[in-house]
Amino acid sequence: MRVVFLDIDGVLNSDRYFEEVPWPEGASWWSAAAIDPRAVARVNAIVSETNARVVLSSSWRRRAPLDELCALLRSRGLEQPLLSATPSLYRTPDGVRLTRGDEVLSWLASERDAGVIVDAYVVLEDEEPLGEVEARCVRVDSRVGLTDADVARAIAALQR
Ligand SMILES: [Mg+2]
């Protein structure tokens, strides 16, 4: 299995998107309005080219149940339902702050324990530190969100 860990803010939206598309009056931040369908289409392109599954690593996963987030992303064009989301770890028992990279590694370890073989993965992320997972990151520029160049990098990394 190939996996795309998906961030939302700065990846599926961007400064440019918010400049171009007027914000609907009264819309909540955690709504379809904050998701750029053009960026979602680029996730579809990665998925269709590599047969990857999508796992949500965005903080949005703490805002709503996964099925609601699936429906929201589908309403903006995501063709494949989310597989799952990474766990929220925050800190170790002795107070060390854990990163989004640690959450990715924890997700991978759980899948491995369940007998799932992950052949390759990429993390689409604009700002969060990823620690030892940084080498698997496609760093997205939050000013423009996910680009065609990012898609090409992600596909290449998944097919390596
Ligand atoms: Mg982000």
mmCIF file of C-alpha atoms and ligand atoms in Angstrom:
data_model
loop_
_atom_site.group_PDB
_atom_site.id
_atom_site.type_symbol
_atom_site.label_atom_id
_atom_site.label_comp_id
_atom_site.label_asym_id
_atom_site.label_seq_id
_atom_site.Cartn_x
_atom_site.Cartn_y
_atom_site.Cartn_z
ATOM 1 C CA MET A 1 0.000 0.000 0.000
ATOM 2 C CA ARG A 2 1.089 3.559 -0.742
ATOM 3 C CA VAL A 3 -0.044 6.357 1.550
ATOM 4 C CA VAL A 4 -0.437 10.115 1.208
ATOM 5 C CA PHE A 5 -0.593 11.908 4.563
ATOM 6 C CA LEU A 6 -2.705 14.972 3.899
ATOM 7 C CA ASP A 7 -2.591 18.330 5.616
ATOM 8 C CA ILE A 8 -5.392 20.781 4.816
ATOM 9 C CA ASP A 9 -4.512 24.351 5.818
ATOM 10 C CA GLY A 10 -1.780 25.673 3.528
ATOM 11 C CA VAL A 11 -2.112 22.617 1.272
ATOM 12 C CA LEU A 12 -5.778 22.408 0.214
ATOM 13 C CA ASN A 13 -6.104 26.147 0.743
ATOM 14 C CA SER A 14 -3.650 29.013 0.372
ATOM 15 C CA ASP A 15 -3.189 32.755 0.593
ATOM 16 C CA ARG A 16 -3.845 32.926 -3.148
ATOM 17 C CA TYR A 17 -7.099 30.962 -2.868
ATOM 18 C CA PHE A 18 -8.413 33.243 -0.131
ATOM 19 C CA GLU A 19 -7.499 36.305 -2.210
ATOM 20 C CA GLU A 20 -9.263 34.936 -5.298
ATOM 21 C CA VAL A 21 -12.385 33.447 -3.773
ATOM 22 C CA PRO A 22 -14.584 35.598 -1.547
ATOM 23 C CA TRP A 23 -15.210 34.098 1.870
ATOM 24 C CA PRO A 24 -18.932 33.261 2.273
ATOM 25 C CA GLU A 25 -20.390 35.454 4.974
ATOM 26 C CA GLY A 26 -20.795 33.581 8.238
ATOM 27 C CA ALA A 27 -19.050 30.413 7.044
ATOM 28 C CA SER A 28 -17.134 28.475 9.696
ATOM 29 C CA TRP A 29 -13.419 28.005 9.134
ATOM 30 C CA TRP A 30 -13.883 24.239 9.210
ATOM 31 C CA SER A 31 -16.180 24.137 6.221
ATOM 32 C CA ALA A 32 -16.082 23.453 2.506
ATOM 33 C CA ALA A 33 -15.367 27.147 1.891
ATOM 34 C CA ALA A 34 -11.841 26.651 3.233
ATOM 35 C CA ILE A 35 -11.025 23.881 0.754
ATOM 36 C CA ASP A 36 -9.879 24.766 -2.763
ATOM 37 C CA PRO A 37 -11.307 22.292 -5.293
ATOM 38 C CA ARG A 38 -8.284 22.849 -7.541
ATOM 39 C CA ALA A 39 -5.972 21.577 -4.794
ATOM 40 C CA VAL A 40 -8.280 18.618 -4.160
ATOM 41 C CA ALA A 41 -8.079 17.774 -7.879
ATOM 42 C CA ARG A 42 -4.299 17.615 -7.488
ATOM 43 C CA VAL A 43 -4.665 15.102 -4.649
ATOM 44 C CA ASN A 44 -6.878 13.071 -6.987
ATOM 45 C CA ALA A 45 -4.078 13.179 -9.555
ATOM 46 C CA ILE A 46 -1.565 11.737 -7.061
ATOM 47 C CA VAL A 47 -4.016 9.032 -6.017
ATOM 48 C CA SER A 48 -4.990 7.995 -9.532
ATOM 49 C CA GLU A 49 -1.370 7.843 -10.666
ATOM 50 C CA THR A 50 -0.069 5.824 -7.716
ATOM 51 C CA ASN A 51 -3.096 3.994 -6.249
ATOM 52 C CA ALA A 52 -2.236 5.574 -2.913
ATOM 53 C CA ARG A 53 -4.639 5.820 0.008
ATOM 54 C CA VAL A 54 -5.155 9.140 1.774
ATOM 55 C CA VAL A 55 -4.702 9.503 5.545
ATOM 56 C CA LEU A 56 -5.577 12.811 7.160
ATOM 57 C CA SER A 57 -2.782 14.375 9.240
ATOM 58 C CA SER A 58 -4.332 17.861 9.434
ATOM 59 C CA SER A 59 -5.566 19.292 12.725
ATOM 60 C CA TRP A 60 -8.995 19.224 11.073
ATOM 61 C CA ARG A 61 -9.144 15.569 12.187
ATOM 62 C CA ARG A 62 -9.729 16.826 15.725
ATOM 63 C CA ARG A 63 -12.632 19.038 14.648
ATOM 64 C CA ALA A 64 -15.070 16.516 13.218
ATOM 65 C CA PRO A 65 -15.594 12.766 12.830
ATOM 66 C CA LEU A 66 -13.820 11.166 9.880
ATOM 67 C CA ASP A 67 -17.032 10.438 7.969
ATOM 68 C CA GLU A 68 -17.993 14.115 8.110
ATOM 69 C CA LEU A 69 -14.554 15.120 6.888
ATOM 70 C CA CYS A 70 -14.835 12.550 4.090
ATOM 71 C CA ALA A 71 -18.160 14.050 3.031
ATOM 72 C CA LEU A 72 -16.733 17.558 3.194
ATOM 73 C CA LEU A 73 -13.739 16.653 1.041
ATOM 74 C CA ARG A 74 -15.968 14.723 -1.363
ATOM 75 C CA SER A 75 -18.120 17.837 -1.745
ATOM 76 C CA ARG A 76 -14.961 19.627 -2.916
ATOM 77 C CA GLY A 77 -14.086 16.860 -5.370
ATOM 78 C CA LEU A 78 -12.048 14.241 -3.510
ATOM 79 C CA GLU A 79 -12.699 11.024 -5.392
ATOM 80 C CA GLN A 80 -11.450 8.514 -2.837
ATOM 81 C CA PRO A 81 -12.687 8.394 0.771
ATOM 82 C CA LEU A 82 -10.070 9.021 3.458
ATOM 83 C CA LEU A 83 -8.621 5.761 4.753
ATOM 84 C CA SER A 84 -8.184 7.082 8.295
ATOM 85 C CA ALA A 85 -6.434 9.789 10.266
ATOM 86 C CA THR A 86 -3.196 9.902 12.213
ATOM 87 C CA PRO A 87 -3.430 9.718 16.028
ATOM 88 C CA SER A 88 -3.181 12.877 18.136
ATOM 89 C CA LEU A 89 -0.171 12.418 20.398
ATOM 90 C CA TYR A 90 0.735 15.881 21.794
ATOM 91 C CA ARG A 91 3.427 14.850 24.339
ATOM 92 C CA THR A 92 5.272 11.837 25.716
ATOM 93 C CA PRO A 93 4.554 10.835 29.353
ATOM 94 C CA ASP A 94 7.680 12.795 30.380
ATOM 95 C CA GLY A 95 6.482 15.956 28.641
ATOM 96 C CA VAL A 96 8.423 15.941 25.374
ATOM 97 C CA ARG A 97 6.378 17.619 22.666
ATOM 98 C CA LEU A 98 5.606 15.235 19.808
ATOM 99 C CA THR A 99 5.492 16.326 16.173
ATOM 100 C CA ARG A 100 3.207 15.559 13.302
ATOM 101 C CA GLY A 101 6.057 13.323 12.119
ATOM 102 C CA ASP A 102 5.764 11.285 15.331
ATOM 103 C CA GLU A 103 2.043 10.940 14.639
ATOM 104 C CA VAL A 104 2.821 9.641 11.143
ATOM 105 C CA LEU A 105 5.328 7.145 12.554
ATOM 106 C CA SER A 106 2.794 6.019 15.157
ATOM 107 C CA TRP A 107 0.174 5.454 12.450
ATOM 108 C CA LEU A 108 2.688 3.450 10.407
ATOM 109 C CA ALA A 109 3.647 1.341 13.451
ATOM 110 C CA SER A 110 -0.022 0.520 14.166
ATOM 111 C CA GLU A 111 -0.569 -0.558 10.566
ATOM 112 C CA ARG A 112 2.590 -2.652 10.633
ATOM 113 C CA ASP A 113 1.363 -4.350 13.822
ATOM 114 C CA ALA A 114 -1.906 -5.059 12.024
ATOM 115 C CA GLY A 115 -0.001 -6.708 9.180
ATOM 116 C CA VAL A 116 -0.388 -3.904 6.661
ATOM 117 C CA ILE A 117 2.616 -3.372 4.424
ATOM 118 C CA VAL A 118 3.216 0.285 3.519
ATOM 119 C CA ASP A 119 5.584 0.306 0.553
ATOM 120 C CA ALA A 120 5.926 4.060 0.253
ATOM 121 C CA TYR A 121 4.459 7.213 1.701
ATOM 122 C CA VAL A 122 4.651 10.972 1.381
ATOM 123 C CA VAL A 123 3.579 13.719 3.741
ATOM 124 C CA LEU A 124 1.999 16.804 2.173
ATOM 125 C CA GLU A 125 2.681 19.537 4.714
ATOM 126 C CA ASP A 126 3.304 23.276 4.676
ATOM 127 C CA GLU A 127 4.574 24.178 8.125
ATOM 128 C CA GLU A 128 4.577 21.557 10.841
ATOM 129 C CA PRO A 129 7.980 20.107 11.810
ATOM 130 C CA LEU A 130 8.215 16.420 10.906
ATOM 131 C CA GLY A 131 11.445 15.308 12.574
ATOM 132 C CA GLU A 132 12.773 12.080 11.095
ATOM 133 C CA VAL A 133 9.875 11.961 8.611
ATOM 134 C CA GLU A 134 11.094 15.179 6.940
ATOM 135 C CA ALA A 135 12.767 13.171 4.163
ATOM 136 C CA ARG A 136 9.310 11.902 3.123
ATOM 137 C CA CYS A 137 7.805 15.374 3.065
ATOM 138 C CA VAL A 138 6.649 17.282 0.043
ATOM 139 C CA ARG A 139 6.847 20.809 1.480
ATOM 140 C CA VAL A 140 3.983 22.864 0.153
ATOM 141 C CA ASP A 141 4.132 26.662 -0.034
ATOM 142 C CA SER A 142 1.076 27.927 1.863
ATOM 143 C CA ARG A 143 1.031 31.084 -0.271
ATOM 144 C CA VAL A 144 -0.068 28.990 -3.275
ATOM 145 C CA GLY A 145 -1.118 25.617 -1.825
ATOM 146 C CA LEU A 146 -0.590 22.268 -3.556
ATOM 147 C CA THR A 147 0.849 22.790 -7.047
ATOM 148 C CA ASP A 148 1.406 20.627 -10.116
ATOM 149 C CA ALA A 149 5.120 20.575 -9.232
ATOM 150 C CA ASP A 150 4.246 19.217 -5.767
ATOM 151 C CA VAL A 151 2.092 16.547 -7.436
ATOM 152 C CA ALA A 152 5.048 15.491 -9.602
ATOM 153 C CA ARG A 153 7.326 15.313 -6.535
ATOM 154 C CA ALA A 154 4.781 13.263 -4.592
ATOM 155 C CA ILE A 155 4.232 10.820 -7.477
ATOM 156 C CA ALA A 156 7.980 10.387 -7.938
ATOM 157 C CA ALA A 157 8.483 9.746 -4.219
ATOM 158 C CA LEU A 158 5.656 7.181 -4.110
ATOM 159 C CA GLN A 159 6.961 5.342 -7.150
ATOM 160 C CA ARG A 160 10.573 5.171 -5.986
HETATM 161 MG MG MG B 1 -0.925 23.188 7.269
#
